[in-house]
Amino acid sequence: MGIKTALPAAELGLYSLVLSGALAYAGRGLLEASQDGAHRKAFRESVQPGWEYIGRKMLRSWMYAVYGALAVMGTMGPWYLLLLLGHCVGLYVASLLGQPWLCLSLGLASLASFKLDPLISWQNGFVTGTFDLQEVLFQGGSGFTVLRCTSFALESCAHPDRRYSLADLLKYNFYLPFFFFGPIMTFDRFHAQVSQVEPVRCEGELWRIRAQAGLSVVAIMAVDIFFHFFYILTIPSDLKFASRLPDSALAGLAYSNLVYDWVKAAVLFGVVNTVARLDHLDPPQPPKCITALYVFAETHFDRGINDWLCKYVYDHIGGEHSEVIPELGATVATFSITTLWLGPCGIVYLWSFLNCFGLNFELWVQKLAKFGPLAQIEASLSEQTSRRVRAVFGAMNFWAIIMYNLVSLNSLEFTDLVARRLLLTGFPQTTLAVLFVTYCGVQLVKERERTLVLEEEQKQDKEKLE
């Protein structure tokens, strides 16, 4: 309610001023802390100079499988390639039986074999040689291979009339730009796009691709420069030093940890997506900026994996996501698979539980708001006041998202430090100040959403008239 209601320009201007001022103030404190701690002994391993960029090449159609397979063999060795081919063939055979439950079960079993000992250690032995990125490439290539093969098998079961072949699976799996790091495109989307005999670019598409490539380069440089001055990953490792930070800098540090993870994903997928778009593909978009998130339903750092989970698990079980019990079952199943994907351990269990709870709690609150006195109270409010009240809850939700994800992105000890400072020792001044700044940010995000909704409605009205 109230999303289409405009707020006074002066009020939005005040929100912008407060938000930008608070971010600048928090950033200043974090910059000073980074410079003061630059020569600390605990920082020496993490704070290193240097700039590094990696380029890529690309091909199309049948050459995807050939070029990708050769690249994997050259990087990881022939036995690793045979290992992955074994998983591909296993899921391809399962797809011929036409039983979705069997395909999904076998896919999860294959994924578990790359995440749990002793099978993970045994399969890791198939990699030839030792190098710095070996573990990253092994986990990325293996995990994404299983998700792609499972998508292929499930799509084969859903469309038995289309008769997909093993060659289709190999083209899909060994497309090199996606192979090690994703993003995941579900098989139906990938197959439809690469099957175009004469792909045609829309007018101005090449210009947009060049612009995206330029933005990716600028983002990479900006991130490198940023990390030369702000030690947002190193400071939390020294809790004694972090505990001396002012409240504003500590809040900014917690927020920056999530921004870093978003930027890392945005840069990685931005570069990969640029290559894929040159290949006439339309890959999943980079994740939504953490600054624009205030609901758990939109919180994901890998849109491709999110699309995969939604299509094959979350939406399949949860339906319209409007009923409490189906939604609980859908979220538990989704986060169970996510836990397996991330690698089962104590901190991942905690992260999954917190985010699963947050997603369900949003639905519980929505249901509660529609009943009795609460619904009557909101109905008596103006749309602008309703928007302001909802933004207050959005601000609290925003910090719940930060704290729940900080557990896995940094450490439980650092999360505990931030929570105590913002909620206990900093109450009420720090708590209210942080919530007010966040409230201003939520209102600006809502204003952007309102503008997009109106633009879409105007576009639809124009199309109807034409």
XYZ file of C-alpha atoms in Angstrom:
466
model
C 0.000 0.000 0.000
C 1.314 3.478 -0.820
C 4.061 2.431 -3.252
C 2.472 4.555 -6.003
C 2.052 7.532 -3.699
C 4.548 10.338 -4.177
C 6.106 12.072 -1.173
C 6.876 15.802 -1.117
C 10.077 16.705 -2.935
C 11.414 18.477 0.148
C 10.959 15.328 2.228
C 12.774 13.168 -0.316
C 15.509 15.778 -0.503
C 15.920 15.580 3.268
C 16.190 11.790 3.068
C 18.871 12.095 0.382
C 20.812 14.635 2.430
C 20.693 12.527 5.595
C 21.646 9.325 3.777
C 24.569 10.825 1.847
C 25.816 12.668 4.920
C 25.663 9.562 7.081
C 27.460 7.437 4.483
C 30.162 10.090 4.113
C 30.553 10.313 7.897
C 30.741 6.537 8.310
C 33.134 6.308 5.378
C 35.398 8.939 6.865
C 35.620 6.977 10.116
C 36.312 3.755 8.250
C 38.994 5.447 6.082
C 40.731 6.845 9.151
C 40.636 3.420 10.812
C 42.077 1.797 7.686
C 44.939 4.269 7.494
C 45.675 4.020 11.218
C 45.825 0.233 11.014
C 47.704 -0.050 7.710
C 50.938 -1.137 9.376
C 49.456 -3.448 11.992
C 51.084 -6.844 12.166
C 47.703 -8.597 11.906
C 47.003 -6.833 8.584
C 50.211 -7.694 6.712
C 48.977 -10.884 5.075
C 45.796 -9.264 3.730
C 46.985 -5.770 2.780
C 49.089 -6.192 -0.357
C 49.734 -3.897 -3.329
C 49.077 -4.936 -6.878
C 46.631 -4.862 -9.768
C 45.428 -7.889 -11.687
C 43.093 -8.281 -14.645
C 42.160 -11.396 -16.623
C 40.877 -11.495 -20.170
C 38.743 -14.139 -21.910
C 37.955 -15.478 -25.391
C 34.649 -16.752 -26.732
C 33.136 -19.071 -29.430
C 29.627 -20.353 -30.456
C 27.422 -23.423 -31.151
C 29.200 -26.818 -31.457
C 32.523 -25.206 -30.638
C 31.217 -24.443 -27.133
C 31.554 -28.089 -26.159
C 34.863 -28.688 -27.965
C 36.609 -25.508 -26.895
C 35.261 -25.667 -23.348
C 36.184 -29.321 -22.861
C 39.702 -28.733 -24.175
C 40.106 -25.710 -21.894
C 38.951 -27.718 -18.868
C 41.279 -30.581 -19.762
C 44.213 -28.212 -20.208
C 43.482 -26.470 -16.913
C 42.475 -29.335 -14.658
C 43.728 -32.419 -16.488
C 42.097 -35.230 -18.530
C 40.997 -37.295 -15.519
C 38.991 -34.377 -14.118
C 37.308 -33.976 -17.512
C 36.411 -37.688 -17.504
C 35.039 -37.330 -13.970
C 32.683 -34.554 -15.064
C 31.693 -36.465 -18.183
C 30.746 -39.363 -15.902
C 28.369 -37.129 -13.940
C 26.974 -35.708 -17.195
C 26.312 -39.169 -18.635
C 24.757 -40.370 -15.367
C 22.224 -37.543 -15.317
C 21.623 -37.887 -19.059
C 20.712 -41.561 -18.579
C 18.424 -40.588 -15.680
C 16.691 -38.049 -17.944
C 15.825 -40.837 -20.391
C 13.682 -42.475 -17.713
C 11.462 -39.394 -17.556
C 11.149 -39.285 -13.750
C 11.768 -35.772 -12.323
C 12.101 -37.034 -8.743
C 14.837 -39.447 -9.828
C 16.701 -36.734 -11.746
C 16.555 -34.291 -8.839
C 17.582 -36.960 -6.331
C 20.527 -38.058 -8.461
C 21.512 -34.416 -9.007
C 21.532 -33.727 -5.267
C 23.497 -36.927 -4.664
C 26.069 -35.831 -7.256
C 26.269 -32.392 -5.629
C 26.724 -33.998 -2.206
C 29.618 -36.051 -3.582
C 31.474 -32.785 -4.262
C 30.644 -31.301 -0.868
C 31.071 -34.131 1.638
C 34.004 -36.345 2.585
C 35.269 -38.892 1.754
C 33.926 -38.566 -1.806
C 35.099 -34.968 -2.224
C 38.681 -35.887 -1.335
C 38.596 -38.875 -3.672
C 37.242 -36.841 -6.603
C 39.669 -33.995 -5.916
C 42.414 -36.494 -6.657
C 41.329 -36.509 -10.317
C 42.782 -33.003 -10.773
C 46.243 -32.990 -12.337
C 48.913 -30.785 -10.772
C 48.711 -28.163 -8.030
C 48.144 -24.425 -8.432
C 46.672 -21.547 -6.458
C 43.180 -21.597 -8.001
C 42.839 -25.382 -8.105
C 40.354 -25.647 -5.212
C 38.246 -22.724 -6.499
C 38.090 -24.103 -10.045
C 37.382 -27.622 -8.800
C 34.465 -26.528 -6.634
C 33.115 -24.104 -9.230
C 33.388 -26.412 -12.225
C 32.022 -29.428 -10.355
C 29.152 -27.673 -8.594
C 27.938 -25.739 -11.621
C 28.244 -28.879 -13.775
C 25.873 -30.739 -11.466
C 23.333 -27.887 -11.465
C 23.465 -27.614 -15.254
C 23.093 -31.366 -15.770
C 20.199 -31.467 -13.298
C 18.507 -28.619 -15.163
C 18.976 -30.530 -18.437
C 17.489 -33.698 -16.932
C 14.486 -31.900 -15.430
C 13.771 -30.027 -18.668
C 13.985 -33.318 -20.580
C 11.392 -34.802 -18.256
C 9.159 -31.743 -18.600
C 9.341 -31.799 -22.429
C 9.647 -35.442 -23.556
C 8.575 -34.481 -27.087
C 11.697 -32.394 -27.697
C 14.192 -35.296 -27.479
C 17.307 -33.524 -26.230
C 20.576 -35.349 -26.930
C 23.799 -35.857 -25.010
C 25.422 -33.418 -27.447
C 22.937 -30.752 -26.325
C 23.980 -31.362 -22.738
C 27.702 -31.097 -23.551
C 27.206 -27.843 -25.460
C 25.291 -26.485 -22.507
C 27.664 -27.631 -19.790
C 30.999 -26.800 -21.399
C 30.232 -23.257 -22.536
C 33.460 -21.877 -21.077
C 32.441 -18.379 -19.876
C 29.852 -19.978 -17.566
C 31.701 -23.183 -16.761
C 33.741 -22.390 -13.637
C 31.942 -19.412 -12.107
C 28.447 -19.279 -13.618
C 25.992 -17.727 -13.794
C 23.590 -20.616 -14.227
C 21.216 -20.417 -17.186
C 18.509 -23.045 -17.067
C 18.796 -25.440 -19.998
C 15.581 -24.386 -21.714
C 16.739 -20.772 -21.957
C 20.263 -21.657 -23.080
C 19.105 -24.167 -25.703
C 16.535 -21.779 -27.172
C 19.119 -19.021 -27.518
C 21.980 -21.048 -29.012
C 19.612 -22.818 -31.420
C 18.914 -19.645 -33.364
C 20.177 -20.245 -36.907
C 20.808 -16.588 -37.672
C 20.880 -14.605 -34.419
C 20.124 -10.925 -34.916
C 21.193 -8.088 -32.670
C 18.757 -5.366 -31.694
C 19.566 -1.849 -32.748
C 22.091 -0.322 -30.388
C 22.875 -3.626 -28.663
C 26.587 -3.556 -29.482
C 26.809 -0.061 -28.046
C 25.153 -1.274 -24.827
C 27.545 -4.238 -24.673
C 30.525 -1.906 -25.030
C 29.073 0.352 -22.344
C 28.647 -2.640 -20.017
C 32.222 -3.730 -20.673
C 33.425 -0.207 -19.933
C 31.444 -0.108 -16.697
C 32.932 -3.455 -15.680
C 36.458 -2.132 -16.240
C 35.665 1.024 -14.268
C 34.159 -1.102 -11.479
C 37.260 -3.313 -11.318
C 39.521 -0.275 -11.074
C 37.262 1.366 -8.507
C 37.261 -1.773 -6.363
C 41.061 -2.007 -6.533
C 41.424 1.635 -5.543
C 38.816 1.238 -2.817
C 40.641 -1.701 -1.249
C 43.899 0.259 -1.243
C 42.341 2.671 1.248
C 39.471 0.856 3.023
C 40.417 -2.421 4.734
C 36.859 -3.644 5.101
C 37.834 -7.334 5.040
C 40.939 -7.036 7.188
C 39.684 -4.878 10.059
C 37.005 -7.378 11.213
C 39.687 -10.056 11.623
C 41.254 -7.957 14.400
C 38.386 -7.689 16.895
C 40.489 -5.762 19.397
C 41.080 -3.046 16.818
C 37.518 -3.200 15.446
C 36.034 -2.760 18.915
C 37.742 0.659 19.154
C 35.982 1.983 16.050
C 33.252 4.587 16.560
C 29.717 3.314 16.196
C 29.212 4.997 12.813
C 32.377 3.469 11.341
C 31.465 0.034 12.723
C 27.997 0.228 11.156
C 29.582 1.352 7.885
C 32.037 -1.543 8.090
C 29.234 -4.087 8.519
C 27.326 -2.585 5.598
C 30.505 -2.484 3.471
C 31.045 -6.218 3.926
C 27.777 -6.923 2.121
C 28.518 -4.254 -0.480
C 31.855 -5.947 -1.156
C 30.199 -9.315 -1.748
C 27.651 -7.690 -4.060
C 30.351 -5.810 -6.004
C 32.410 -8.999 -6.331
C 29.415 -10.804 -7.812
C 28.425 -7.821 -9.963
C 31.931 -7.477 -11.440
C 32.332 -11.221 -12.037
C 28.938 -11.658 -13.653
C 29.239 -8.325 -15.441
C 32.392 -9.484 -17.223
C 31.008 -12.950 -17.977
C 27.680 -11.536 -19.135
C 29.444 -9.161 -21.531
C 31.164 -12.114 -23.205
C 27.917 -14.096 -23.265
C 26.026 -11.213 -24.850
C 28.651 -11.057 -27.599
C 27.736 -14.715 -28.187
C 24.090 -13.672 -28.695
C 23.023 -14.986 -25.288
C 20.821 -13.257 -22.746
C 22.336 -14.414 -19.428
C 20.942 -13.801 -15.933
C 21.548 -10.268 -14.750
C 23.949 -9.372 -11.917
C 22.437 -9.356 -8.421
C 20.366 -6.439 -7.192
C 22.430 -3.907 -5.273
C 22.373 -4.577 -1.528
C 21.584 -0.908 -0.944
C 18.269 -1.376 -2.751
C 17.227 -4.417 -0.690
C 14.892 -4.250 2.269
C 13.013 -7.542 1.855
C 14.438 -11.055 2.183
C 12.534 -12.240 -0.890
C 14.878 -10.247 -3.146
C 18.112 -11.016 -1.321
C 20.404 -13.136 -3.481
C 23.989 -12.659 -4.620
C 23.766 -15.056 -7.567
C 20.695 -14.467 -9.708
C 21.401 -17.582 -11.809
C 21.370 -19.965 -8.833
C 18.355 -18.107 -7.489
C 16.519 -18.662 -10.805
C 17.482 -22.365 -10.721
C 16.239 -22.825 -7.156
C 13.024 -20.895 -7.805
C 12.140 -22.838 -10.946
C 12.865 -26.353 -9.734
C 12.269 -26.120 -5.968
C 10.910 -22.896 -4.439
C 8.093 -22.097 -6.891
C 7.339 -25.773 -7.457
C 6.614 -26.339 -3.770
C 5.478 -22.884 -2.663
C 3.084 -22.106 -5.505
C 1.957 -18.472 -5.219
C 3.908 -18.031 -1.948
C 0.791 -16.744 -0.212
C 0.115 -19.620 2.211
C 2.119 -20.130 5.391
C 2.607 -23.929 5.376
C 3.535 -24.342 1.657
C 5.867 -21.364 1.963
C 7.564 -22.887 5.004
C 8.039 -26.167 3.143
C 9.345 -24.367 0.052
C 11.863 -22.277 1.979
C 13.113 -25.210 4.063
C 13.634 -27.298 0.914
C 15.315 -24.389 -0.888
C 17.707 -23.549 1.923
C 18.478 -27.238 2.456
C 19.751 -27.412 -1.122
C 21.521 -24.065 -0.669
C 23.239 -25.461 2.429
C 24.424 -28.432 0.404
C 25.627 -26.094 -2.365
C 27.631 -23.939 0.070
C 29.067 -26.948 1.899
C 27.402 -28.159 5.126
C 29.042 -26.786 8.273
C 27.987 -24.982 11.438
C 28.146 -21.434 10.103
C 26.253 -22.382 6.917
C 23.538 -24.066 8.999
C 23.176 -20.867 11.030
C 23.126 -18.656 7.921
C 20.491 -20.861 6.277
C 18.301 -20.923 9.394
C 18.419 -17.141 9.837
C 17.616 -16.350 6.215
C 14.931 -19.033 6.051
C 13.372 -17.523 9.161
C 13.596 -14.005 7.712
C 11.856 -15.045 4.499
C 9.005 -16.730 6.388
C 8.734 -13.953 8.970
C 8.002 -11.484 6.169
C 5.033 -13.582 5.066
C 3.808 -13.953 8.670
C 3.905 -10.180 9.135
C 2.079 -9.632 5.838
C -0.627 -12.082 6.907
C -0.900 -10.472 10.341
C -1.207 -6.989 8.832
C -4.314 -8.065 6.897
C -6.241 -9.107 9.991
C -8.379 -7.141 12.439
C -7.119 -4.012 14.177
C -3.871 -3.663 12.221
C -5.678 -3.605 8.882
C -8.187 -1.086 10.225
C -5.425 1.138 11.566
C -3.597 1.152 8.239
C -6.835 1.799 6.357
C -7.356 4.898 8.478
C -3.935 6.291 7.506
C -3.185 8.331 4.431
C -1.155 6.587 1.729
C 1.859 8.776 2.464
C 1.716 7.955 6.178
C 1.313 4.265 5.361
C 4.402 4.421 3.189
C 6.355 6.060 6.004
C 5.267 3.443 8.546
C 6.173 0.593 6.207
C 9.554 2.208 5.551
C 10.299 2.068 9.288
C 9.777 -1.694 9.238
C 11.777 -1.856 5.994
C 14.698 -0.154 7.742
C 14.670 -2.725 10.529
C 14.409 -5.492 7.969
C 17.386 -4.055 6.080
C 19.604 -4.439 9.139
C 18.262 -7.922 9.780
C 19.418 -8.800 6.242
C 22.855 -7.325 6.969
C 23.278 -9.110 10.296
C 21.985 -12.478 9.046
C 24.370 -12.447 6.059
C 27.316 -10.970 7.949
C 27.466 -14.273 9.834
C 28.700 -16.117 6.731
C 30.449 -13.272 4.903
C 32.685 -12.440 7.852
C 32.507 -14.184 11.223
C 30.117 -14.882 14.070
C 32.389 -12.962 16.463
C 32.349 -9.812 14.343
C 28.576 -10.079 13.890
C 28.187 -10.340 17.658
C 30.351 -7.235 18.117
C 28.275 -5.215 15.646
C 24.973 -6.375 17.154
C 26.037 -5.497 20.705
C 27.312 -2.065 19.687
C 24.273 -1.134 17.602
C 21.573 -2.606 19.838
C 22.937 -2.605 23.398
C 25.847 -0.316 24.220
C 24.832 2.166 21.532
C 21.167 2.320 22.512
C 19.321 4.618 22.045
C 21.477 7.188 20.208
C 23.328 4.909 17.794
C 20.348 2.597 17.295
C 17.961 5.394 16.379
C 20.524 7.234 14.258
C 21.324 4.145 12.197
C 17.631 3.317 11.762
C 16.827 6.876 10.681
C 19.597 6.883 8.087
C 18.415 3.499 6.820
C 14.817 4.758 6.775
C 15.899 7.583 4.482
C 17.576 5.077 2.169
C 14.481 2.860 2.080
C 12.298 5.824 1.163
C 14.615 6.699 -1.724
C 14.508 3.098 -2.943
C 10.714 3.139 -2.721
C 10.645 6.360 -4.737
C 12.718 4.710 -7.432
C 10.373 1.709 -7.436
C 7.363 4.049 -7.689
C 8.902 5.764 -10.706
C 9.582 2.458 -12.444
C 6.023 1.245 -11.792
C 4.552 4.424 -13.270
C 6.841 4.248 -16.298
C 5.823 0.632 -16.933
C 2.133 1.505 -16.647
C 2.550 4.401 -19.063
C 4.360 2.112 -21.487
C 1.559 -0.450 -21.317
C -1.089 2.226 -21.816
C 0.772 3.526 -24.851
C 0.996 0.036 -26.341
C -2.749 -0.464 -25.864
C -3.516 2.804 -27.650
C -1.274 1.846 -30.560
